[in-house]
JSON list of C-alpha atoms in Angstrom, two decimals:
[
{"chain": "A", "resi": 1, "resn": "MET", "atom": "CA", "xyz": [68.96, 32.36, -22.83]},
{"chain": "A", "resi": 2, "resn": "ILE", "atom": "CA", "xyz": [67.51, 30.73, -19.49]},
{"chain": "A", "resi": 3, "resn": "VAL", "atom": "CA", "xyz": [65.96, 33.01, -16.88]},
{"chain": "A", "resi": 4, "resn": "GLY", "atom": "CA", "xyz": [68.62, 32.90, -13.98]},
{"chain": "A", "resi": 5, "resn": "THR", "atom": "CA", "xyz": [71.20, 30.41, -15.46]},
{"chain": "A", "resi": 6, "resn": "THR", "atom": "CA", "xyz": [74.06, 31.25, -17.74]},
{"chain": "A", "resi": 7, "resn": "THR", "atom": "CA", "xyz": [73.75, 29.30, -21.06]},
{"chain": "A", "resi": 8, "resn": "TRP", "atom": "CA", "xyz": [76.86, 28.55, -23.14]},
{"chain": "A", "resi": 9, "resn": "TYR", "atom": "CA", "xyz": [76.22, 27.33, -27.18]},
{"chain": "A", "resi": 10, "resn": "CYS", "atom": "CA", "xyz": [79.18, 24.89, -27.88]},
{"chain": "A", "resi": 11, "resn": "ALA", "atom": "CA", "xyz": [80.19, 24.39, -30.89]},
{"chain": "A", "resi": 12, "resn": "ASP", "atom": "CA", "xyz": [79.29, 20.93, -31.61]},
{"chain": "A", "resi": 13, "resn": "GLY", "atom": "CA", "xyz": [75.56, 22.48, -31.28]},
{"chain": "A", "resi": 14, "resn": "THR", "atom": "CA", "xyz": [74.87, 21.33, -27.62]},
{"chain": "A", "resi": 15, "resn": "ILE", "atom": "CA", "xyz": [74.13, 23.45, -24.60]},
{"chain": "A", "resi": 16, "resn": "SER", "atom": "CA", "xyz": [75.90, 23.94, -21.26]},
{"chain": "A", "resi": 17, "resn": "TYR", "atom": "CA", "xyz": [74.35, 25.64, -18.41]},
{"chain": "A", "resi": 18, "resn": "PHE", "atom": "CA", "xyz": [75.98, 26.76, -15.23]},
{"chain": "A", "resi": 19, "resn": "ASN", "atom": "CA", "xyz": [79.65, 25.40, -16.99]},
{"chain": "A", "resi": 20, "resn": "PRO", "atom": "CA", "xyz": [82.19, 27.99, -18.33]},
{"chain": "A", "resi": 21, "resn": "TRP", "atom": "CA", "xyz": [82.73, 27.49, -21.96]},
{"chain": "A", "resi": 22, "resn": "SER", "atom": "CA", "xyz": [85.65, 25.13, -21.43]},
{"chain": "A", "resi": 23, "resn": "ALA", "atom": "CA", "xyz": [82.95, 22.36, -20.22]},
{"chain": "A", "resi": 24, "resn": "CYS", "atom": "CA", "xyz": [81.46, 22.18, -23.16]},
{"chain": "A", "resi": 25, "resn": "ASN", "atom": "CA", "xyz": [83.10, 19.09, -24.14]},
{"chain": "A", "resi": 26, "resn": "ASP", "atom": "CA", "xyz": [81.18, 17.38, -21.19]},
{"chain": "A", "resi": 27, "resn": "PHE", "atom": "CA", "xyz": [77.74, 17.74, -22.87]},
{"chain": "A", "resi": 28, "resn": "ASN", "atom": "CA", "xyz": [77.84, 15.22, -25.93]},
{"chain": "A", "resi": 29, "resn": "THR", "atom": "CA", "xyz": [74.56, 15.40, -27.25]},
{"chain": "A", "resi": 30, "resn": "CYS", "atom": "CA", "xyz": [72.63, 16.68, -30.22]},
{"chain": "A", "resi": 31, "resn": "PRO", "atom": "CA", "xyz": [70.34, 19.85, -30.59]},
{"chain": "A", "resi": 32, "resn": "ASP", "atom": "CA", "xyz": [67.66, 17.31, -31.46]},
{"chain": "A", "resi": 33, "resn": "ALA", "atom": "CA", "xyz": [66.74, 13.94, -32.63]},
{"chain": "A", "resi": 34, "resn": "SER", "atom": "CA", "xyz": [66.99, 14.65, -36.46]},
{"chain": "A", "resi": 35, "resn": "TRP", "atom": "CA", "xyz": [70.87, 15.16, -35.79]},
{"chain": "A", "resi": 36, "resn": "LYS", "atom": "CA", "xyz": [73.15, 11.82, -35.32]},
{"chain": "A", "resi": 37, "resn": "LEU", "atom": "CA", "xyz": [76.03, 11.72, -32.74]},
{"chain": "A", "resi": 38, "resn": "SER", "atom": "CA", "xyz": [79.49, 10.70, -34.31]},
{"chain": "A", "resi": 39, "resn": "GLU", "atom": "CA", "xyz": [80.92, 8.05, -32.87]},
{"chain": "A", "resi": 40, "resn": "ASP", "atom": "CA", "xyz": [83.53, 9.90, -31.30]},
{"chain": "A", "resi": 41, "resn": "LYS", "atom": "CA", "xyz": [80.93, 12.15, -29.98]},
{"chain": "A", "resi": 42, "resn": "SER", "atom": "CA", "xyz": [82.22, 14.97, -31.88]},
{"chain": "A", "resi": 43, "resn": "THR", "atom": "CA", "xyz": [80.02, 15.88, -34.31]},
{"chain": "A", "resi": 44, "resn": "CYS", "atom": "CA", "xyz": [77.06, 16.12, -35.56]},
{"chain": "A", "resi": 45, "resn": "SER", "atom": "CA", "xyz": [75.73, 15.97, -38.60]},
{"chain": "A", "resi": 46, "resn": "ARG", "atom": "CA", "xyz": [71.66, 14.95, -40.68]},
{"chain": "A", "resi": 47, "resn": "PRO", "atom": "CA", "xyz": [70.71, 13.84, -43.91]},
{"chain": "A", "resi": 48, "resn": "ASN", "atom": "CA", "xyz": [70.99, 16.45, -46.53]},
{"chain": "A", "resi": 49, "resn": "PHE", "atom": "CA", "xyz": [67.18, 17.07, -47.63]},
{"chain": "A", "resi": 50, "resn": "SER", "atom": "CA", "xyz": [67.98, 19.21, -50.59]},
{"chain": "A", "resi": 51, "resn": "CYS", "atom": "CA", "xyz": [68.45, 16.10, -52.45]},
{"chain": "A", "resi": 52, "resn": "LEU", "atom": "CA", "xyz": [66.42, 15.72, -55.45]},
{"chain": "A", "resi": 53, "resn": "ALA", "atom": "CA", "xyz": [65.82, 12.09, -55.07]},
{"chain": "A", "resi": 54, "resn": "ASP", "atom": "CA", "xyz": [62.45, 11.48, -58.04]},
{"chain": "A", "resi": 55, "resn": "PRO", "atom": "CA", "xyz": [60.27, 8.12, -57.12]},
{"chain": "A", "resi": 56, "resn": "LYS", "atom": "CA", "xyz": [61.16, 7.57, -60.83]},
{"chain": "A", "resi": 57, "resn": "ASP", "atom": "CA", "xyz": [64.88, 7.17, -60.85]},
{"chain": "A", "resi": 58, "resn": "VAL", "atom": "CA", "xyz": [65.42, 5.00, -57.47]},
{"chain": "A", "resi": 59, "resn": "SER", "atom": "CA", "xyz": [64.80, 1.58, -56.92]},
{"chain": "A", "resi": 60, "resn": "GLU", "atom": "CA", "xyz": [61.38, -0.23, -56.58]},
{"chain": "A", "resi": 61, "resn": "ILE", "atom": "CA", "xyz": [62.94, -1.17, -53.16]},
{"chain": "A", "resi": 62, "resn": "LYS", "atom": "CA", "xyz": [64.48, 2.03, -52.12]},
{"chain": "A", "resi": 63, "resn": "LEU", "atom": "CA", "xyz": [61.14, 3.68, -52.72]},
{"chain": "A", "resi": 64, "resn": "LEU", "atom": "CA", "xyz": [59.05, 0.83, -51.06]},
{"chain": "A", "resi": 65, "resn": "ALA", "atom": "CA", "xyz": [61.25, 1.49, -47.89]},
{"chain": "A", "resi": 66, "resn": "ALA", "atom": "CA", "xyz": [60.62, 5.30, -47.90]},
{"chain": "A", "resi": 67, "resn": "ILE", "atom": "CA", "xyz": [57.07, 5.29, -48.13]},
{"chain": "A", "resi": 68, "resn": "ALA", "atom": "CA", "xyz": [56.03, 2.06, -46.08]},
{"chain": "A", "resi": 69, "resn": "TYR", "atom": "CA", "xyz": [59.06, 3.76, -43.11]},
{"chain": "A", "resi": 70, "resn": "GLY", "atom": "CA", "xyz": [57.31, 7.19, -44.03]},
{"chain": "A", "resi": 71, "resn": "GLU", "atom": "CA", "xyz": [53.59, 6.00, -43.14]},
{"chain": "A", "resi": 72, "resn": "ALA", "atom": "CA", "xyz": [54.81, 4.19, -40.18]},
{"chain": "A", "resi": 73, "resn": "ARG", "atom": "CA", "xyz": [54.30, 6.60, -36.87]},
{"chain": "A", "resi": 74, "resn": "THR", "atom": "CA", "xyz": [57.50, 4.11, -35.35]},
{"chain": "A", "resi": 75, "resn": "ASN", "atom": "CA", "xyz": [60.42, 1.89, -35.79]},
{"chain": "A", "resi": 76, "resn": "ASN", "atom": "CA", "xyz": [58.01, -1.18, -34.98]},
{"chain": "A", "resi": 77, "resn": "TYR", "atom": "CA", "xyz": [59.45, -3.46, -37.84]},
{"chain": "A", "resi": 78, "resn": "GLU", "atom": "CA", "xyz": [55.95, -5.46, -38.09]},
{"chain": "A", "resi": 79, "resn": "GLU", "atom": "CA", "xyz": [54.25, -1.53, -38.98]},
{"chain": "A", "resi": 80, "resn": "ILE", "atom": "CA", "xyz": [56.40, -1.02, -41.40]},
{"chain": "A", "resi": 81, "resn": "ALA", "atom": "CA", "xyz": [56.28, -4.36, -43.15]},
{"chain": "A", "resi": 82, "resn": "ALA", "atom": "CA", "xyz": [52.76, -4.52, -43.00]},
{"chain": "A", "resi": 83, "resn": "ILE", "atom": "CA", "xyz": [52.17, -0.95, -44.87]},
{"chain": "A", "resi": 84, "resn": "ALA", "atom": "CA", "xyz": [55.12, -2.50, -47.00]},
{"chain": "A", "resi": 85, "resn": "ASN", "atom": "CA", "xyz": [52.59, -5.14, -47.57]},
{"chain": "A", "resi": 86, "resn": "ALA", "atom": "CA", "xyz": [49.84, -3.00, -48.31]},
{"chain": "A", "resi": 87, "resn": "ILE", "atom": "CA", "xyz": [51.30, -0.80, -50.76]},
{"chain": "A", "resi": 88, "resn": "VAL", "atom": "CA", "xyz": [52.80, -3.80, -52.47]},
{"chain": "A", "resi": 89, "resn": "ARG", "atom": "CA", "xyz": [49.06, -5.59, -52.15]},
{"chain": "A", "resi": 90, "resn": "ARG", "atom": "CA", "xyz": [47.67, -1.99, -53.76]},
{"chain": "A", "resi": 91, "resn": "ARG", "atom": "CA", "xyz": [50.40, -2.70, -56.85]},
{"chain": "A", "resi": 92, "resn": "ASP", "atom": "CA", "xyz": [49.17, -5.70, -57.60]},
{"chain": "A", "resi": 93, "resn": "SER", "atom": "CA", "xyz": [45.69, -4.48, -57.52]},
{"chain": "A", "resi": 94, "resn": "TRP", "atom": "CA", "xyz": [46.07, -1.62, -59.82]},
{"chain": "A", "resi": 95, "resn": "ASP", "atom": "CA", "xyz": [47.75, -3.90, -62.44]},
{"chain": "A", "resi": 96, "resn": "VAL", "atom": "CA", "xyz": [51.25, -1.90, -62.61]},
{"chain": "A", "resi": 97, "resn": "SER", "atom": "CA", "xyz": [53.98, -3.55, -62.62]},
{"chain": "A", "resi": 98, "resn": "THR", "atom": "CA", "xyz": [56.14, -1.56, -59.58]},
{"chain": "A", "resi": 99, "resn": "ILE", "atom": "CA", "xyz": [56.01, 1.02, -57.13]},
{"chain": "A", "resi": 100, "resn": "ASN", "atom": "CA", "xyz": [57.33, 3.51, -59.33]},
{"chain": "A", "resi": 101, "resn": "GLU", "atom": "CA", "xyz": [54.66, 3.58, -61.50]},
{"chain": "A", "resi": 102, "resn": "LEU", "atom": "CA", "xyz": [52.35, 3.25, -58.49]},
{"chain": "A", "resi": 103, "resn": "VAL", "atom": "CA", "xyz": [53.31, 6.10, -57.57]},
{"chain": "A", "resi": 104, "resn": "GLU", "atom": "CA", "xyz": [53.48, 7.93, -60.59]},
{"chain": "A", "resi": 105, "resn": "LYS", "atom": "CA", "xyz": [49.90, 7.21, -61.61]},
{"chain": "A", "resi": 106, "resn": "PHE", "atom": "CA", "xyz": [48.53, 7.48, -58.70]},
{"chain": "A", "resi": 107, "resn": "PRO", "atom": "CA", "xyz": [50.24, 9.93, -56.39]},
{"chain": "A", "resi": 108, "resn": "LYS", "atom": "CA", "xyz": [47.70, 10.54, -53.40]},
{"chain": "A", "resi": 109, "resn": "PHE", "atom": "CA", "xyz": [47.57, 7.22, -52.73]},
{"chain": "A", "resi": 110, "resn": "ALA", "atom": "CA", "xyz": [50.34, 7.60, -49.84]},
{"chain": "A", "resi": 111, "resn": "GLN", "atom": "CA", "xyz": [50.48, 11.11, -48.10]},
{"chain": "A", "resi": 112, "resn": "ALA", "atom": "CA", "xyz": [54.24, 10.13, -47.13]},
{"chain": "A", "resi": 113, "resn": "ALA", "atom": "CA", "xyz": [55.50, 9.63, -51.05]},
{"chain": "A", "resi": 114, "resn": "ARG", "atom": "CA", "xyz": [52.35, 12.86, -51.82]},
{"chain": "A", "resi": 115, "resn": "LYS", "atom": "CA", "xyz": [54.11, 15.56, -48.94]},
{"chain": "A", "resi": 116, "resn": "GLN", "atom": "CA", "xyz": [57.21, 14.12, -49.00]},
{"chain": "A", "resi": 117, "resn": "ASN", "atom": "CA", "xyz": [57.73, 13.69, -45.00]},
{"chain": "A", "resi": 118, "resn": "GLU", "atom": "CA", "xyz": [60.60, 13.52, -42.85]},
{"chain": "A", "resi": 119, "resn": "ARG", "atom": "CA", "xyz": [61.40, 9.86, -42.63]},
{"chain": "A", "resi": 120, "resn": "TYR", "atom": "CA", "xyz": [60.45, 9.41, -46.37]},
{"chain": "A", "resi": 121, "resn": "ARG", "atom": "CA", "xyz": [63.12, 11.09, -47.33]},
{"chain": "A", "resi": 122, "resn": "LEU", "atom": "CA", "xyz": [65.43, 10.50, -44.32]},
{"chain": "A", "resi": 123, "resn": "ILE", "atom": "CA", "xyz": [65.84, 7.16, -46.91]},
{"chain": "A", "resi": 124, "resn": "MET", "atom": "CA", "xyz": [64.99, 8.85, -50.02]},
{"chain": "A", "resi": 125, "resn": "CYS", "atom": "CA", "xyz": [68.16, 11.05, -49.42]},
{"chain": "A", "resi": 126, "resn": "ALA", "atom": "CA", "xyz": [70.32, 8.19, -47.76]},
{"chain": "A", "resi": 127, "resn": "PRO", "atom": "CA", "xyz": [72.38, 5.21, -49.67]},
{"chain": "A", "resi": 128, "resn": "GLU", "atom": "CA", "xyz": [70.77, 2.27, -49.48]},
{"chain": "A", "resi": 129, "resn": "ASP", "atom": "CA", "xyz": [73.27, 0.38, -47.09]},
{"chain": "A", "resi": 130, "resn": "ASP", "atom": "CA", "xyz": [72.90, 2.91, -44.76]},
{"chain": "A", "resi": 131, "resn": "PRO", "atom": "CA", "xyz": [72.78, 0.79, -41.78]},
{"chain": "A", "resi": 132, "resn": "ASN", "atom": "CA", "xyz": [70.00, 3.14, -39.82]},
{"chain": "A", "resi": 133, "resn": "TYR", "atom": "CA", "xyz": [67.16, 1.88, -42.14]},
{"chain": "A", "resi": 134, "resn": "THR", "atom": "CA", "xyz": [67.96, -1.85, -42.54]},
{"chain": "A", "resi": 135, "resn": "ILE", "atom": "CA", "xyz": [64.89, -2.76, -41.01]},
{"chain": "A", "resi": 136, "resn": "ALA", "atom": "CA", "xyz": [62.90, -0.48, -43.77]},
{"chain": "A", "resi": 137, "resn": "TYR", "atom": "CA", "xyz": [64.82, -2.17, -45.97]},
{"chain": "A", "resi": 138, "resn": "GLN", "atom": "CA", "xyz": [64.05, -5.92, -44.59]},
{"chain": "A", "resi": 139, "resn": "ALA", "atom": "CA", "xyz": [60.46, -5.07, -44.81]},
{"chain": "A", "resi": 140, "resn": "ALA", "atom": "CA", "xyz": [59.97, -3.88, -48.64]},
{"chain": "A", "resi": 141, "resn": "ALA", "atom": "CA", "xyz": [61.93, -7.01, -49.22]},
{"chain": "A", "resi": 142, "resn": "ASN", "atom": "CA", "xyz": [59.90, -8.87, -47.17]},
{"chain": "A", "resi": 143, "resn": "ALA", "atom": "CA", "xyz": [56.69, -7.15, -49.22]},
{"chain": "A", "resi": 144, "resn": "LEU", "atom": "CA", "xyz": [58.21, -7.48, -52.55]},
{"chain": "A", "resi": 145, "resn": "ASN", "atom": "CA", "xyz": [59.00, -11.23, -52.37]},
{"chain": "A", "resi": 146, "resn": "HIS", "atom": "CA", "xyz": [56.00, -11.77, -51.30]},
{"chain": "A", "resi": 147, "resn": "GLY", "atom": "CA", "xyz": [57.11, -13.56, -47.67]},
{"chain": "A", "resi": 148, "resn": "ILE", "atom": "CA", "xyz": [54.93, -13.11, -44.49]},
{"chain": "A", "resi": 149, "resn": "ASP", "atom": "CA", "xyz": [51.97, -10.98, -45.00]},
{"chain": "A", "resi": 150, "resn": "TYR", "atom": "CA", "xyz": [52.19, -9.24, -41.80]},
{"chain": "A", "resi": 151, "resn": "ALA", "atom": "CA", "xyz": [48.60, -7.05, -43.03]},
{"chain": "A", "resi": 152, "resn": "ASN", "atom": "CA", "xyz": [47.25, -9.85, -43.13]},
{"chain": "A", "resi": 153, "resn": "GLY", "atom": "CA", "xyz": [45.26, -9.03, -46.65]},
{"chain": "A", "resi": 154, "resn": "GLY", "atom": "CA", "xyz": [44.79, -5.52, -45.65]},
{"chain": "A", "resi": 155, "resn": "CYS", "atom": "CA", "xyz": [45.69, -3.26, -48.32]},
{"chain": "A", "resi": 156, "resn": "PHE", "atom": "CA", "xyz": [44.31, -0.08, -46.91]},
{"chain": "A", "resi": 157, "resn": "TRP", "atom": "CA", "xyz": [45.97, 2.14, -43.45]},
{"chain": "A", "resi": 158, "resn": "ASP", "atom": "CA", "xyz": [44.90, 4.65, -40.96]},
{"chain": "A", "resi": 159, "resn": "GLY", "atom": "CA", "xyz": [46.99, 6.14, -38.12]},
{"chain": "A", "resi": 160, "resn": "ASN", "atom": "CA", "xyz": [46.01, 8.22, -35.29]},
{"chain": "A", "resi": 161, "resn": "ASP", "atom": "CA", "xyz": [43.81, 10.70, -37.47]},
{"chain": "A", "resi": 162, "resn": "LEU", "atom": "CA", "xyz": [41.12, 7.89, -36.86]},
{"chain": "A", "resi": 163, "resn": "LYS", "atom": "CA", "xyz": [41.03, 9.06, -33.86]},
{"chain": "A", "resi": 164, "resn": "SER", "atom": "CA", "xyz": [41.70, 13.10, -34.05]},
{"chain": "A", "resi": 165, "resn": "ASP", "atom": "CA", "xyz": [39.32, 13.40, -37.41]},
{"chain": "A", "resi": 166, "resn": "GLY", "atom": "CA", "xyz": [36.24, 11.84, -35.81]},
{"chain": "A", "resi": 167, "resn": "LYS", "atom": "CA", "xyz": [33.28, 11.59, -37.81]},
{"chain": "A", "resi": 168, "resn": "LYS", "atom": "CA", "xyz": [34.75, 13.62, -40.60]},
{"chain": "A", "resi": 169, "resn": "HIS", "atom": "CA", "xyz": [37.63, 10.66, -41.20]},
{"chain": "A", "resi": 170, "resn": "ASP", "atom": "CA", "xyz": [36.59, 9.10, -44.47]},
{"chain": "A", "resi": 171, "resn": "LYS", "atom": "CA", "xyz": [36.31, 5.28, -42.80]},
{"chain": "A", "resi": 172, "resn": "TYR", "atom": "CA", "xyz": [33.83, 6.99, -40.69]},
{"chain": "A", "resi": 173, "resn": "ARG", "atom": "CA", "xyz": [31.78, 7.67, -43.53]},
{"chain": "A", "resi": 174, "resn": "ALA", "atom": "CA", "xyz": [32.55, 4.76, -45.69]},
{"chain": "A", "resi": 175, "resn": "GLY", "atom": "CA", "xyz": [31.49, 2.07, -42.06]},
{"chain": "A", "resi": 176, "resn": "PHE", "atom": "CA", "xyz": [34.10, 0.12, -40.70]},
{"chain": "A", "resi": 177, "resn": "THR", "atom": "CA", "xyz": [34.33, -2.97, -38.48]},
{"chain": "A", "resi": 178, "resn": "TYR", "atom": "CA", "xyz": [36.74, -4.61, -36.24]},
{"chain": "A", "resi": 179, "resn": "THR", "atom": "CA", "xyz": [37.40, -8.00, -36.72]},
{"chain": "A", "resi": 180, "resn": "SER", "atom": "CA", "xyz": [38.91, -8.44, -33.69]},
{"chain": "A", "resi": 181, "resn": "PRO", "atom": "CA", "xyz": [39.11, -6.00, -30.26]},
{"chain": "A", "resi": 182, "resn": "GLU", "atom": "CA", "xyz": [43.04, -5.91, -30.72]},
{"chain": "A", "resi": 183, "resn": "HIS", "atom": "CA", "xyz": [42.34, -3.81, -33.73]},
{"chain": "A", "resi": 184, "resn": "ASN", "atom": "CA", "xyz": [41.23, -1.19, -31.59]},
{"chain": "A", "resi": 185, "resn": "ILE", "atom": "CA", "xyz": [43.96, 0.73, -30.83]},
{"chain": "A", "resi": 186, "resn": "PHE", "atom": "CA", "xyz": [42.78, 3.73, -30.41]},
{"chain": "A", "resi": 187, "resn": "HIS", "atom": "CA", "xyz": [40.14, 3.27, -28.85]},
{"chain": "A", "resi": 188, "resn": "THR", "atom": "CA", "xyz": [37.49, 4.68, -31.68]},
{"chain": "A", "resi": 189, "resn": "PRO", "atom": "CA", "xyz": [33.76, 3.15, -31.51]},
{"chain": "A", "resi": 190, "resn": "GLU", "atom": "CA", "xyz": [32.73, 1.61, -34.63]},
{"chain": "A", "resi": 191, "resn": "PRO", "atom": "CA", "xyz": [29.85, 3.80, -36.69]},
{"chain": "A", "resi": 192, "resn": "PRO", "atom": "CA", "xyz": [26.17, 2.42, -37.08]},
{"chain": "A", "resi": 193, "resn": "PRO", "atom": "CA", "xyz": [25.67, 0.02, -39.76]},
{"chain": "A", "resi": 194, "resn": "LYS", "atom": "CA", "xyz": [24.98, 1.92, -42.71]},
{"chain": "A", "resi": 195, "resn": "HIS", "atom": "CA", "xyz": [22.32, -0.47, -44.62]},
{"chain": "A", "resi": 196, "resn": "ARG", "atom": "CA", "xyz": [23.32, 1.07, -47.75]},
{"chain": "A", "resi": 197, "resn": "HIS", "atom": "CA", "xyz": [21.77, -0.19, -51.14]},
{"chain": "A", "resi": 198, "resn": "SER", "atom": "CA", "xyz": [23.69, -0.51, -54.08]},
{"chain": "A", "resi": 199, "resn": "THR", "atom": "CA", "xyz": [23.53, -2.06, -57.28]},
{"chain": "A", "resi": 200, "resn": "HIS", "atom": "CA", "xyz": [23.84, -5.86, -56.31]},
{"chain": "A", "resi": 201, "resn": "GLY", "atom": "CA", "xyz": [22.91, -5.58, -52.63]},
{"chain": "A", "resi": 202, "resn": "VAL", "atom": "CA", "xyz": [23.05, -3.99, -49.38]},
{"chain": "A", "resi": 203, "resn": "TYR", "atom": "CA", "xyz": [26.23, -3.48, -47.28]},
{"chain": "A", "resi": 204, "resn": "ASN", "atom": "CA", "xyz": [26.78, -2.23, -43.61]},
{"chain": "A", "resi": 205, "resn": "TYR", "atom": "CA", "xyz": [30.55, -1.56, -43.85]},
{"chain": "A", "resi": 206, "resn": "ALA", "atom": "CA", "xyz": [32.59, -1.00, -46.36]},
{"chain": "A", "resi": 207, "resn": "TYR", "atom": "CA", "xyz": [35.99, -1.57, -44.66]},
{"chain": "A", "resi": 208, "resn": "GLU", "atom": "CA", "xyz": [37.41, -4.53, -42.34]},
{"chain": "A", "resi": 209, "resn": "SER", "atom": "CA", "xyz": [40.57, -4.62, -40.18]},
{"chain": "A", "resi": 210, "resn": "THR", "atom": "CA", "xyz": [42.98, -7.08, -40.35]},
{"chain": "A", "resi": 211, "resn": "ALA", "atom": "CA", "xyz": [45.56, -5.88, -38.24]},
{"chain": "A", "resi": 212, "resn": "ALA", "atom": "CA", "xyz": [47.39, -3.79, -36.21]},
{"chain": "A", "resi": 213, "resn": "TYR", "atom": "CA", "xyz": [50.61, -2.49, -35.35]},
{"chain": "A", "resi": 214, "resn": "GLY", "atom": "CA", "xyz": [52.68, 0.34, -33.54]},
{"chain": "A", "resi": 215, "resn": "SER", "atom": "CA", "xyz": [50.62, 3.09, -34.08]},
{"chain": "A", "resi": 216, "resn": "THR", "atom": "CA", "xyz": [48.61, 1.39, -37.36]},
{"chain": "A", "resi": 217, "resn": "ILE", "atom": "CA", "xyz": [45.80, -0.29, -38.26]},
{"chain": "A", "resi": 218, "resn": "PHE", "atom": "CA", "xyz": [45.02, -2.16, -41.59]},
{"chain": "A", "resi": 219, "resn": "TRP", "atom": "CA", "xyz": [41.70, -2.93, -43.39]},
{"chain": "A", "resi": 220, "resn": "LYS", "atom": "CA", "xyz": [40.22, -4.27, -46.48]},
{"chain": "A", "resi": 221, "resn": "TYR", "atom": "CA", "xyz": [36.97, -4.19, -48.33]},
{"chain": "A", "resi": 222, "resn": "THR", "atom": "CA", "xyz": [34.10, -6.34, -46.70]},
{"chain": "A", "resi": 223, "resn": "SER", "atom": "CA", "xyz": [32.52, -9.70, -48.73]},
{"chain": "A", "resi": 224, "resn": "GLN", "atom": "CA", "xyz": [29.36, -7.54, -48.33]},
{"chain": "A", "resi": 225, "resn": "PHE", "atom": "CA", "xyz": [30.95, -4.22, -49.70]},
{"chain": "A", "resi": 226, "resn": "ILE", "atom": "CA", "xyz": [32.32, -6.09, -53.07]},
{"chain": "A", "resi": 227, "resn": "HIS", "atom": "CA", "xyz": [29.41, -8.25, -53.64]},
{"chain": "A", "resi": 228, "resn": "ALA", "atom": "CA", "xyz": [27.01, -5.34, -53.24]},
{"chain": "A", "resi": 229, "resn": "ARG", "atom": "CA", "xyz": [29.01, -2.47, -55.35]},
{"chain": "A", "resi": 230, "resn": "GLY", "atom": "CA", "xyz": [30.86, -5.01, -57.92]},
{"chain": "A", "resi": 231, "resn": "ALA", "atom": "CA", "xyz": [34.05, -4.05, -56.29]},
{"chain": "A", "resi": 232, "resn": "LYS", "atom": "CA", "xyz": [37.66, -5.02, -57.13]},
{"chain": "A", "resi": 233, "resn": "GLN", "atom": "CA", "xyz": [39.42, -5.91, -53.69]},
{"chain": "A", "resi": 234, "resn": "CYS", "atom": "CA", "xyz": [42.26, -3.13, -52.74]},
{"chain": "A", "resi": 235, "resn": "HIS", "atom": "CA", "xyz": [41.02, -1.03, -55.84]}
]
């Protein structure tokens, strides 16, 4: 109840203010964005998140679509596609045959899969032909077929936590540099050069940016870091 108004809770989950119950049908909206209004605007529905879709039991394209969609902060195709590119590059770097095997062996590499957030579960709990997630499957197919590389060689990514965590973020501790001002979408400064000595040399930054879309920045190891540490790209 909102003070000073009469509130009616309609059968379809909508709320009507000032109007009698008979006017409920004039308010064709769902409780929140997690619900979908039917075409005839009579009912609201949402995915059944009680499904137990195991990463081992779904197709590689479905799992990749779910992770990329779950990691993305928006429905920007380039953002989702770039994440899918980065995941496939990680798969290949770690010498595993499928994304399913990657998740099984390295469950912490993607927060969406590890925590099974809502966007991840939306795809995992829906059929592959669900039209609501076409862009996620298109992005996954592009990456699996080695199509356009939206990540531009990147295999790591960060969202707004790069800004919110500040100096506590692992990228700050390791050191990163922007290769283009356009990649600095969160307006966060580069940390000072580290000038760290390692087995084969010295490096200032471990990561360099490769692309940015929506709310995600993409990275790869710098050549300095790879040489100094004897590291393998994306590993």
